Structure formats: C-alpha cells, structure tokens
PDB file of C-alpha atoms and ligand atoms in Angstrom:
ATOM      1  CA  MET A   1      -0.282   0.131  -0.047  1.00 80.00           C
ATOM      2  CA  PRO A   2       1.368   3.482  -1.138  1.00 89.00           C
ATOM      3  CA  GLU A   3       2.271   5.726   2.344  1.00 95.00           C
ATOM      4  CA  GLY A   4       2.520   9.005   2.891  1.00 96.00           C
ATOM      5  CA  ASP A   5       6.100   9.553   1.353  1.00 97.00           C
ATOM      6  CA  THR A   6       4.593   7.937  -1.253  1.00 95.00           C
ATOM      7  CA  ILE A   7       1.750  10.789  -1.739  1.00 96.00           C
ATOM      8  CA  ARG A   8       3.561  13.178  -1.311  1.00 97.00           C
ATOM      9  CA  VAL A   9       5.373  12.623  -4.418  1.00 96.00           C
ATOM     10  CA  ALA A  10       2.253  12.198  -5.915  1.00 96.00           C
ATOM     11  CA  ALA A  11       1.105  15.529  -4.946  1.00 97.00           C
ATOM     12  CA  ASN A  12       3.457  17.164  -5.802  1.00 97.00           C
ATOM     13  CA  ARG A  13       4.097  15.437  -9.516  1.00 97.00           C
ATOM     14  CA  ILE A  14       0.681  16.571 -10.531  1.00 98.00           C
ATOM     15  CA  GLY A  15       0.233  19.960  -8.733  1.00 98.00           C
ATOM     16  CA  ALA A  16       3.457  20.247 -11.481  1.00 98.00           C
ATOM     17  CA  ALA A  17       1.420  19.070 -14.028  1.00 98.00           C
ATOM     18  CA  LEU A  18      -1.493  20.690 -13.351  1.00 98.00           C
ATOM     19  CA  ILE A  19      -1.636  23.645 -10.804  1.00 98.00           C
ATOM     20  CA  GLY A  20      -2.760  26.871 -13.008  1.00 95.00           C
ATOM     21  CA  ARG A  21      -2.830  25.233 -16.361  1.00 96.00           C
ATOM     22  CA  GLU A  22      -5.339  25.281 -18.680  1.00 94.00           C
ATOM     23  CA  ILE A  23      -7.259  22.196 -18.127  1.00 95.00           C
ATOM     24  CA  GLU A  24      -8.602  19.813 -21.945  1.00 94.00           C
ATOM     25  CA  SER A  25     -10.465  17.624 -21.043  1.00 94.00           C
ATOM     26  CA  ILE A  26     -11.349  15.353 -17.409  1.00 93.00           C
ATOM     27  CA  GLU A  27     -13.096  12.273 -17.885  1.00 92.00           C
ATOM     28  CA  THR A  28     -14.183   9.375 -16.044  1.00 91.00           C
ATOM     29  CA  PRO A  29     -14.091   6.142 -17.608  1.00 89.00           C
ATOM     30  CA  GLN A  30     -15.493   4.038 -14.640  1.00 86.00           C
ATOM     31  CA  PRO A  31     -19.314   2.716 -15.343  1.00 83.00           C
ATOM     32  CA  ARG A  32     -19.427   3.674 -11.038  1.00 82.00           C
ATOM     33  CA  HIS A  33     -18.560   7.802 -12.100  1.00 82.00           C
ATOM     34  CA  GLY A  34     -20.993   7.918 -15.693  1.00 78.00           C
ATOM     35  CA  LYS A  35     -23.397   9.882 -13.248  1.00 80.00           C
ATOM     36  CA  ASP A  36     -21.351  11.796 -11.009  1.00 82.00           C
ATOM     37  CA  ALA A  37     -21.242  14.088 -14.121  1.00 87.00           C
ATOM     38  CA  TRP A  38     -17.893  15.425 -12.685  1.00 87.00           C
ATOM     39  CA  PRO A  39     -16.684  16.486 -16.268  1.00 87.00           C
ATOM     40  CA  ASP A  40     -19.101  19.798 -16.261  1.00 88.00           C
ATOM     41  CA  LYS A  41     -18.449  20.474 -12.907  1.00 89.00           C
ATOM     42  CA  LEU A  42     -15.247  20.900 -12.869  1.00 91.00           C
ATOM     43  CA  ALA A  43     -15.278  22.671 -16.734  1.00 88.00           C
ATOM     44  CA  GLY A  44     -13.264  25.939 -16.929  1.00 90.00           C
ATOM     45  CA  ARG A  45     -12.063  25.639 -13.310  1.00 94.00           C
ATOM     46  CA  LYS A  46      -7.999  25.398 -12.865  1.00 96.00           C
ATOM     47  CA  VAL A  47      -6.656  23.313 -10.365  1.00 97.00           C
ATOM     48  CA  ARG A  48      -5.538  25.762  -7.060  1.00 97.00           C
ATOM     49  CA  ALA A  49      -3.663  22.776  -5.338  1.00 97.00           C
ATOM     50  CA  VAL A  50      -2.849  19.679  -4.476  1.00 97.00           C
ATOM     51  CA  ASP A  51      -2.291  18.378  -1.192  1.00 95.00           C
ATOM     52  CA  ALA A  52      -1.100  15.246   0.446  1.00 95.00           C
ATOM     53  CA  ARG A  53      -2.852  14.373   4.168  1.00 94.00           C
ATOM     54  CA  GLY A  54      -1.466  11.089   5.552  1.00 94.00           C
ATOM     55  CA  LYS A  55      -2.037   8.524   2.625  1.00 93.00           C
ATOM     56  CA  HIS A  56      -5.457  10.630   1.579  1.00 94.00           C
ATOM     57  CA  LEU A  57      -4.779  13.354  -2.011  1.00 96.00           C
ATOM     58  CA  LEU A  58      -6.819  16.438  -2.346  1.00 95.00           C
ATOM     59  CA  MET A  59      -6.886  17.917  -5.263  1.00 96.00           C
ATOM     60  CA  ARG A  60      -8.010  21.475  -5.437  1.00 95.00           C
ATOM     61  CA  PHE A  61     -10.022  22.839  -7.618  1.00 96.00           C
ATOM     62  CA  GLU A  62     -10.996  26.598  -8.181  1.00 95.00           C
ATOM     63  CA  GLY A  63     -14.829  27.646  -7.040  1.00 93.00           C
ATOM     64  CA  GLY A  64     -14.211  25.119  -3.851  1.00 94.00           C
ATOM     65  CA  LEU A  65     -14.563  21.696  -4.915  1.00 95.00           C
ATOM     66  CA  THR A  66     -12.368  19.339  -4.131  1.00 94.00           C
ATOM     67  CA  LEU A  67     -11.671  15.813  -5.262  1.00 93.00           C
ATOM     68  CA  HIS A  68     -10.669  13.317  -2.642  1.00 93.00           C
ATOM     69  CA  SER A  69      -8.695  10.341  -3.400  1.00 93.00           C
ATOM     70  CA  HIS A  70      -7.270   7.312  -1.207  1.00 92.00           C
ATOM     71  CA  LEU A  71      -5.624   4.618  -3.390  1.00 91.00           C
ATOM     72  CA  ARG A  72      -5.787   1.758  -0.368  1.00 89.00           C
ATOM     73  CA  MET A  73      -3.787  -1.729  -1.704  1.00 87.00           C
ATOM     74  CA  THR A  74      -4.674  -1.276  -5.558  1.00 89.00           C
ATOM     75  CA  GLY A  75      -4.712   2.343  -7.068  1.00 92.00           C
ATOM     76  CA  ALA A  76      -1.792   4.412  -8.422  1.00 94.00           C
ATOM     77  CA  TRP A  77      -1.458   8.001 -10.113  1.00 95.00           C
ATOM     78  CA  GLY A  78       0.480   8.702 -12.933  1.00 96.00           C
ATOM     79  CA  VAL A  79       1.657  12.169 -14.330  1.00 97.00           C
ATOM     80  CA  TYR A  80       2.724  11.496 -18.343  1.00 98.00           C
ATOM     81  CA  PRO A  81       4.125  13.517 -20.557  1.00 97.00           C
ATOM     82  CA  ARG A  82       1.145  13.789 -23.295  1.00 96.00           C
ATOM     83  CA  GLY A  83       1.384  10.825 -26.098  1.00 92.00           C
ATOM     84  CA  GLN A  84       3.474   8.861 -23.484  1.00 96.00           C
ATOM     85  CA  ARG A  85       2.591   4.874 -22.419  1.00 96.00           C
ATOM     86  CA  TRP A  86       0.777   4.544 -19.597  1.00 96.00           C
ATOM     87  CA  ARG A  87       2.383   2.005 -17.266  1.00 93.00           C
ATOM     88  CA  ARG A  88      -1.664   0.059 -16.451  1.00 95.00           C
ATOM     89  CA  GLY A  89      -3.843  -0.517 -19.054  1.00 93.00           C
ATOM     90  CA  ALA A  90      -6.468   2.678 -19.963  1.00 93.00           C
ATOM     91  CA  HIS A  91      -9.236   0.169 -19.468  1.00 93.00           C
ATOM     92  CA  ARG A  92      -8.102   0.762 -15.440  1.00 94.00           C
ATOM     93  CA  ALA A  93      -8.567   4.220 -15.733  1.00 95.00           C
ATOM     94  CA  TRP A  94     -10.877   6.272 -12.975  1.00 93.00           C
ATOM     95  CA  LEU A  95      -9.862   9.330 -13.775  1.00 94.00           C
ATOM     96  CA  VAL A  96      -8.431  11.306 -16.484  1.00 95.00           C
ATOM     97  CA  ILE A  97      -6.740  15.015 -16.382  1.00 96.00           C
ATOM     98  CA  ARG A  98      -5.647  16.291 -19.945  1.00 96.00           C
ATOM     99  CA  THR A  99      -3.591  19.788 -20.190  1.00 96.00           C
ATOM    100  CA  ALA A 100      -1.489  20.817 -23.187  1.00 96.00           C
ATOM    101  CA  ASP A 101       1.681  19.030 -21.677  1.00 97.00           C
ATOM    102  CA  HIS A 102       0.161  16.403 -20.013  1.00 97.00           C
ATOM    103  CA  GLU A 103      -2.219  13.435 -18.633  1.00 97.00           C
ATOM    104  CA  VAL A 104      -2.648  12.879 -14.936  1.00 97.00           C
ATOM    105  CA  VAL A 105      -4.977   9.719 -14.673  1.00 97.00           C
ATOM    106  CA  GLN A 106      -5.657   7.937 -11.058  1.00 95.00           C
ATOM    107  CA  PHE A 107      -5.871   4.151 -12.097  1.00 95.00           C
ATOM    108  CA  ASP A 108      -8.067   1.562 -10.194  1.00 92.00           C
ATOM    109  CA  GLY A 109      -9.485   3.340  -7.319  1.00 82.00           C
ATOM    110  CA  PRO A 110     -10.631   2.361  -4.947  1.00 85.00           C
ATOM    111  CA  VAL A 111     -11.444   5.925  -3.041  1.00 88.00           C
ATOM    112  CA  LEU A 112     -12.665   8.894  -6.000  1.00 90.00           C
ATOM    113  CA  GLU A 113     -14.779  11.376  -4.970  1.00 90.00           C
ATOM    114  CA  LEU A 114     -16.378  15.311  -5.416  1.00 92.00           C
ATOM    115  CA  MET A 115     -16.645  17.745  -2.722  1.00 91.00           C
ATOM    116  CA  THR A 116     -16.879  20.717  -1.634  1.00 91.00           C
ATOM    117  CA  ASP A 117     -14.340  22.413   0.616  1.00 85.00           C
ATOM    118  CA  GLY A 118     -16.724  23.096   3.782  1.00 85.00           C
ATOM    119  CA  ARG A 119     -16.898  18.822   3.347  1.00 84.00           C
ATOM    120  CA  SER A 120     -13.205  18.124   2.900  1.00 79.00           C
ATOM    121  CA  ARG A 121     -12.940  19.936   6.338  1.00 80.00           C
ATOM    122  CA  PHE A 122     -15.136  17.828   7.567  1.00 81.00           C
ATOM    123  CA  ASP A 123     -15.341  14.341   6.214  1.00 86.00           C
ATOM    124  CA  GLN A 124     -15.532  12.138   9.487  1.00 85.00           C
ATOM    125  CA  ARG A 125     -12.553   9.869   7.599  1.00 85.00           C
ATOM    126  CA  LEU A 126     -10.399  13.410   7.245  1.00 89.00           C
ATOM    127  CA  ALA A 127     -10.978  14.210  10.380  1.00 89.00           C
ATOM    128  CA  ARG A 128     -10.593  12.090  11.955  1.00 92.00           C
ATOM    129  CA  LEU A 129      -7.084  12.105  11.173  1.00 95.00           C
ATOM    130  CA  GLY A 130      -3.815  12.151  12.707  1.00 97.00           C
ATOM    131  CA  PRO A 131      -0.738  14.801  12.395  1.00 97.00           C
ATOM    132  CA  ASP A 132       0.600  13.786   9.392  1.00 97.00           C
ATOM    133  CA  VAL A 133       4.539  12.467  10.043  1.00 98.00           C
ATOM    134  CA  LEU A 134       5.812  14.886   7.020  1.00 97.00           C
ATOM    135  CA  ALA A 135       4.041  17.878   8.467  1.00 96.00           C
ATOM    136  CA  ASP A 136       6.905  20.416   8.025  1.00 95.00           C
ATOM    137  CA  GLU A 137       6.396  20.532  11.468  1.00 96.00           C
ATOM    138  CA  PHE A 138       4.740  17.202  13.971  1.00 97.00           C
ATOM    139  CA  ASP A 139       2.371  17.585  15.713  1.00 98.00           C
ATOM    140  CA  GLU A 140       4.173  15.730  18.927  1.00 98.00           C
ATOM    141  CA  ALA A 141       1.717  16.536  21.569  1.00 98.00           C
ATOM    142  CA  THR A 142      -1.575  15.790  19.241  1.00 97.00           C
ATOM    143  CA  PHE A 143      -0.006  12.251  18.530  1.00 98.00           C
ATOM    144  CA  LEU A 144       1.739  11.477  22.468  1.00 98.00           C
ATOM    145  CA  ARG A 145      -2.576  12.195  22.955  1.00 98.00           C
ATOM    146  CA  ARG A 146      -4.035   9.672  20.843  1.00 97.00           C
ATOM    147  CA  LEU A 147      -1.318   6.963  21.764  1.00 97.00           C
ATOM    148  CA  ARG A 148      -2.064   7.212  24.997  1.00 98.00           C
ATOM    149  CA  GLU A 149      -6.442   7.636  24.440  1.00 97.00           C
ATOM    150  CA  ASP A 150      -6.103   4.235  22.168  1.00 98.00           C
ATOM    151  CA  ASP A 151      -6.146   0.751  23.830  1.00 97.00           C
ATOM    152  CA  GLN A 152      -2.710   0.214  25.721  1.00 98.00           C
ATOM    153  CA  THR A 153      -2.482  -3.278  25.833  1.00 97.00           C
ATOM    154  CA  ARG A 154      -2.244  -2.469  22.109  1.00 97.00           C
ATOM    155  CA  ALA A 155       1.359  -3.725  20.298  1.00 97.00           C
ATOM    156  CA  LEU A 156       3.564  -0.045  18.844  1.00 98.00           C
ATOM    157  CA  GLY A 157       3.542  -1.505  15.576  1.00 97.00           C
ATOM    158  CA  ASP A 158      -0.592  -1.825  15.438  1.00 97.00           C
ATOM    159  CA  ALA A 159      -1.286   1.396  17.121  1.00 97.00           C
ATOM    160  CA  LEU A 160       1.165   2.951  13.868  1.00 98.00           C
ATOM    161  CA  VAL A 161      -0.397   2.391  11.639  1.00 96.00           C
ATOM    162  CA  ASP A 162      -3.806   2.906  13.226  1.00 96.00           C
ATOM    163  CA  GLN A 163      -4.284   6.738  10.828  1.00 96.00           C
ATOM    164  CA  ARG A 164      -6.096   8.301  13.971  1.00 96.00           C
ATOM    165  CA  ASN A 165      -2.112   8.392  15.745  1.00 98.00           C
ATOM    166  CA  VAL A 166      -0.234   9.453  12.675  1.00 98.00           C
ATOM    167  CA  ALA A 167      -1.353   9.863   9.176  1.00 97.00           C
ATOM    168  CA  GLY A 168       1.295   8.622   6.615  1.00 97.00           C
ATOM    169  CA  ILE A 169       2.779   5.007   8.266  1.00 97.00           C
ATOM    170  CA  GLY A 170       2.274   1.899   7.157  1.00 95.00           C
ATOM    171  CA  ASN A 171       4.067  -1.212   6.993  1.00 95.00           C
ATOM    172  CA  ILE A 172       7.230  -0.391   5.220  1.00 97.00           C
ATOM    173  CA  TRP A 173       8.072   2.519   7.680  1.00 98.00           C
ATOM    174  CA  LYS A 174       6.416   1.452  10.575  1.00 98.00           C
ATOM    175  CA  SER A 175       8.869  -1.576  10.423  1.00 98.00           C
ATOM    176  CA  GLU A 176      11.799   0.539   9.405  1.00 98.00           C
ATOM    177  CA  GLY A 177      11.029   3.341  12.065  1.00 98.00           C
ATOM    178  CA  CYS A 178      10.865   0.839  14.364  1.00 98.00           C
ATOM    179  CA  PHE A 179      14.382  -0.493  13.577  1.00 98.00           C
ATOM    180  CA  ALA A 180      15.910   2.578  13.418  1.00 98.00           C
ATOM    181  CA  ALA A 181      14.739   3.542  17.163  1.00 98.00           C
ATOM    182  CA  GLY A 182      16.025   0.794  18.059  1.00 98.00           C
ATOM    183  CA  ILE A 183      12.475  -0.335  19.354  1.00 98.00           C
ATOM    184  CA  ASP A 184      10.702  -3.836  20.015  1.00 98.00           C
ATOM    185  CA  PRO A 185       7.128  -3.511  17.544  1.00 98.00           C
ATOM    186  CA  TRP A 186       5.409  -5.878  19.730  1.00 98.00           C
ATOM    187  CA  ARG A 187       5.704  -3.396  22.850  1.00 98.00           C
ATOM    188  CA  ARG A 188       2.142  -2.791  24.320  1.00 98.00           C
ATOM    189  CA  LEU A 189       1.477   1.174  23.922  1.00 98.00           C
ATOM    190  CA  ARG A 190       1.486   0.854  27.951  1.00 98.00           C
ATOM    191  CA  ASP A 191       5.333  -0.297  28.137  1.00 98.00           C
ATOM    192  CA  VAL A 192       6.786   2.489  25.455  1.00 98.00           C
ATOM    193  CA  GLY A 193       8.060   5.578  27.343  1.00 97.00           C
ATOM    194  CA  ASP A 194       6.686   9.131  25.565  1.00 98.00           C
ATOM    195  CA  GLU A 195      10.091  10.078  24.520  1.00 97.00           C
ATOM    196  CA  GLU A 196      10.307   5.817  22.916  1.00 97.00           C
ATOM    197  CA  ALA A 197       7.422   6.916  21.199  1.00 98.00           C
ATOM    198  CA  LEU A 198       8.794  10.264  20.202  1.00 98.00           C
ATOM    199  CA  SER A 199      11.926   8.246  18.751  1.00 98.00           C
ATOM    200  CA  PHE A 200      10.098   6.341  16.336  1.00 98.00           C
ATOM    201  CA  ILE A 201       8.746   9.199  14.830  1.00 98.00           C
ATOM    202  CA  ARG A 202      12.002  11.260  14.399  1.00 98.00           C
ATOM    203  CA  ALA A 203      13.750   8.278  13.130  1.00 97.00           C
ATOM    204  CA  VAL A 204      11.237   7.600  10.857  1.00 98.00           C
ATOM    205  CA  ARG A 205      10.893  10.823   9.402  1.00 98.00           C
ATOM    206  CA  PRO A 206      14.552  11.393   8.032  1.00 97.00           C
ATOM    207  CA  GLY A 207      13.897   8.314   5.931  1.00 96.00           C
ATOM    208  CA  MET A 208       9.987   9.369   4.576  1.00 97.00           C
ATOM    209  CA  GLN A 209      11.351  13.013   3.799  1.00 97.00           C
ATOM    210  CA  LYS A 210      14.086  11.955   1.724  1.00 97.00           C
ATOM    211  CA  SER A 211      12.490   9.268   0.192  1.00 97.00           C
ATOM    212  CA  VAL A 212      10.026  12.545  -1.362  1.00 97.00           C
ATOM    213  CA  ALA A 213      13.086  14.472  -2.100  1.00 97.00           C
ATOM    214  CA  GLU A 214      15.576  11.704  -3.432  1.00 96.00           C
ATOM    215  CA  GLY A 215      12.875   8.898  -4.744  1.00 95.00           C
ATOM    216  CA  PHE A 216      12.107   5.853  -2.581  1.00 95.00           C
ATOM    217  CA  PRO A 217      14.886   4.236  -0.851  1.00 95.00           C
ATOM    218  CA  LYS A 218      16.903   0.832  -2.370  1.00 94.00           C
ATOM    219  CA  ASP A 219      18.492   0.117   1.353  1.00 92.00           C
ATOM    220  CA  LEU A 220      15.918  -0.933   3.042  1.00 97.00           C
ATOM    221  CA  GLN A 221      17.183  -2.354   6.676  1.00 97.00           C
ATOM    222  CA  VAL A 222      14.399  -5.040   7.472  1.00 98.00           C
ATOM    223  CA  TYR A 223      11.423  -4.756   5.105  1.00 97.00           C
ATOM    224  CA  LYS A 224      10.509  -7.875   3.606  1.00 97.00           C
ATOM    225  CA  ARG A 225      14.353  -9.225   4.963  1.00 98.00           C
ATOM    226  CA  GLN A 226      12.746 -11.646   7.104  1.00 98.00           C
ATOM    227  CA  GLY A 227      15.867 -14.734   6.890  1.00 98.00           C
ATOM    228  CA  THR A 228      18.316 -12.424   6.624  1.00 98.00           C
ATOM    229  CA  PRO A 229      20.687 -11.161   8.770  1.00 98.00           C
ATOM    230  CA  CYS A 230      20.286  -8.161  10.600  1.00 98.00           C
ATOM    231  CA  PRO A 231      23.018  -5.283   9.515  1.00 97.00           C
ATOM    232  CA  ARG A 232      23.244  -3.985  12.862  1.00 97.00           C
ATOM    233  CA  CYS A 233      23.495  -7.009  15.146  1.00 98.00           C
ATOM    234  CA  GLN A 234      23.337 -10.192  12.355  1.00 98.00           C
ATOM    235  CA  THR A 235      20.596 -11.851  14.255  1.00 98.00           C
ATOM    236  CA  ILE A 236      18.117 -13.067  11.891  1.00 98.00           C
ATOM    237  CA  ILE A 237      15.238 -10.508  11.102  1.00 98.00           C
ATOM    238  CA  ARG A 238      11.721 -12.055  11.233  1.00 98.00           C
ATOM    239  CA  ALA A 239       8.375 -11.287  10.084  1.00 98.00           C
ATOM    240  CA  ARG A 240       5.124 -11.319  11.408  1.00 97.00           C
ATOM    241  CA  GLY A 241       1.447 -10.702  10.635  1.00 95.00           C
ATOM    242  CA  GLN A 242       0.121  -8.191  14.007  1.00 94.00           C
ATOM    243  CA  GLY A 243      -2.751  -6.200  15.238  1.00 90.00           C
ATOM    244  CA  ASP A 244      -6.912  -6.833  13.708  1.00 86.00           C
ATOM    245  CA  ASP A 245      -5.602  -6.855  10.300  1.00 87.00           C
ATOM    246  CA  ASN A 246      -2.793  -9.093  10.701  1.00 91.00           C
ATOM    247  CA  ARG A 247      -0.452  -6.662   8.926  1.00 91.00           C
ATOM    248  CA  THR A 248       3.007  -7.985   8.495  1.00 94.00           C
ATOM    249  CA  THR A 249       5.298  -6.480  10.567  1.00 97.00           C
ATOM    250  CA  TYR A 250       9.448  -6.803  10.472  1.00 98.00           C
ATOM    251  CA  TRP A 251      11.918  -7.020  13.186  1.00 98.00           C
ATOM    252  CA  CYS A 252      14.829  -7.934  14.528  1.00 98.00           C
ATOM    253  CA  PRO A 253      14.952  -9.512  17.918  1.00 98.00           C
ATOM    254  CA  GLY A 254      18.495  -8.846  18.309  1.00 98.00           C
ATOM    255  CA  CYS A 255      18.628  -5.312  18.777  1.00 98.00           C
ATOM    256  CA  GLN A 256      15.359  -4.165  18.722  1.00 98.00           C
ATOM    257  CA  ARG A 257      13.819  -3.570  22.432  1.00 95.00           C
TER     258      ARG A 257
HETATM  259 ZN1   ZN B 301      19.714  -6.222  14.636  1.00 90.30          ZN
END
C-alpha cells in the first residue's frame, strides 16, 4: 500500500503538471462515476493546489471543489507527458485529466470522490486523521495524546499504522522506523514511554523526507528482509502479522528492545 511519502511525491508531480494550467478535458471512464457529471462540474476550473494528508490526496479546484482520493492497496497515480504510454491499461483508469502538456491518471480507484471544500474539512475520515508524519512541524503533543487514548494493551507497531494516531505510516515505514529507533514493535503501548514513541517519529521522518526528495530508498534495513542477518547485529530478521488486520511487521529480535 502506498504510504505518506509516495502520496506526497504523487501530489508534487500532479501539482507541477496541473496547478494553474488550462485543463483541456476531464474524463471518468468507470461506469460507477458515469452519472456524477464531474467533467461538467469541473469544466473551466483550474487546479489551485494538490495536498497530501497522510495517505489521502486532495486536488483542490477553483470555486471550492475538491477531488478526494485514497489508493488503498490497489490504486496508483500516473503523470505522463502527452503521448507517452501509460504504465497501466486504459481500462483501469478512473480519472484522466489532460492539459496541453500532460495526462494525469488515477488507476484502479478505489476511493475517488468530489466534495465541496467545506465538506472536505468536516469529512469524518479526514477529520479523524492523526498528525501528518510528513508535516513541516510534526504535532508531537497530539500524537502522544492519541496514543494514550488508544488501547494500551495494543502493540506499538499496530498502533503506528492506525491513521488516527499518526497519518502516513504503513507497513514499510512502521518496520523501518522501529528498526531505526531500536524499538521492538511488539511492545504494548503501556510499556512504551512518551520519549520512546517520539523517538520512532524522529527516526522515521528523515527516511520518509529523503524518499520524497530523492526517490524511494533501495536500502531498506528490515522490510521484506526476513530470514537474512540484521545489518546492525547479524541476528536473523523476522516477520509476523500484527493486529486485527494482520499487517506484517519486520523486525530484528536482537537489537530492537
Ligand atoms: Zn539487529
């Protein structure tokens, strides 16, 4: 599943292609959106901003309309110079926005909805989001408050992928951040001090920021490296499903305490 860094990269690329540009056409090829008449509602409007909030992407149009997208496990954004071949088939496109120079395509949904700016402010899924891990100034106080309001018997790794605690973390960065901070993701929240919880945030942000600036890292330390020696202590890295959703956590039992 795309995590916060991937969504922010997409938002930056989409913004560079669309903000302030004349939009030639907007298409919603999926029958599910056939009656929504978005092309009519958005005709003549330019894109003002493209924002990432955790794993959500918000494309803000002139006149107070916002396209909200969440890729879940399957979706992807593509930004292509006109005439370039798309990386997924055209039948998988849910949204196609064309300018003179670019085609911006959302593939495979599954969440794509047009809302007023007012509703996007009060939409429950967006309003419940915890502090964005990639915000310029991370809101540590709110993060700690949400963690302490959570079930304290919950494992730290499970709590960190709950978007109400912190927005933008998925399996990859949960695993990498706990490793970088030297924290065992299986510890119960009640046994994790505030400073330790913040040490995860301080360890994970530089990696995610670098991913946004320079591209996704090729040197992940534990993610999908189960069965191989830990780069820090040579103990064999393990993987196991965690939490109600059985999301896989990768960790080193040797040097993560
Ligand atoms: Zn280790």
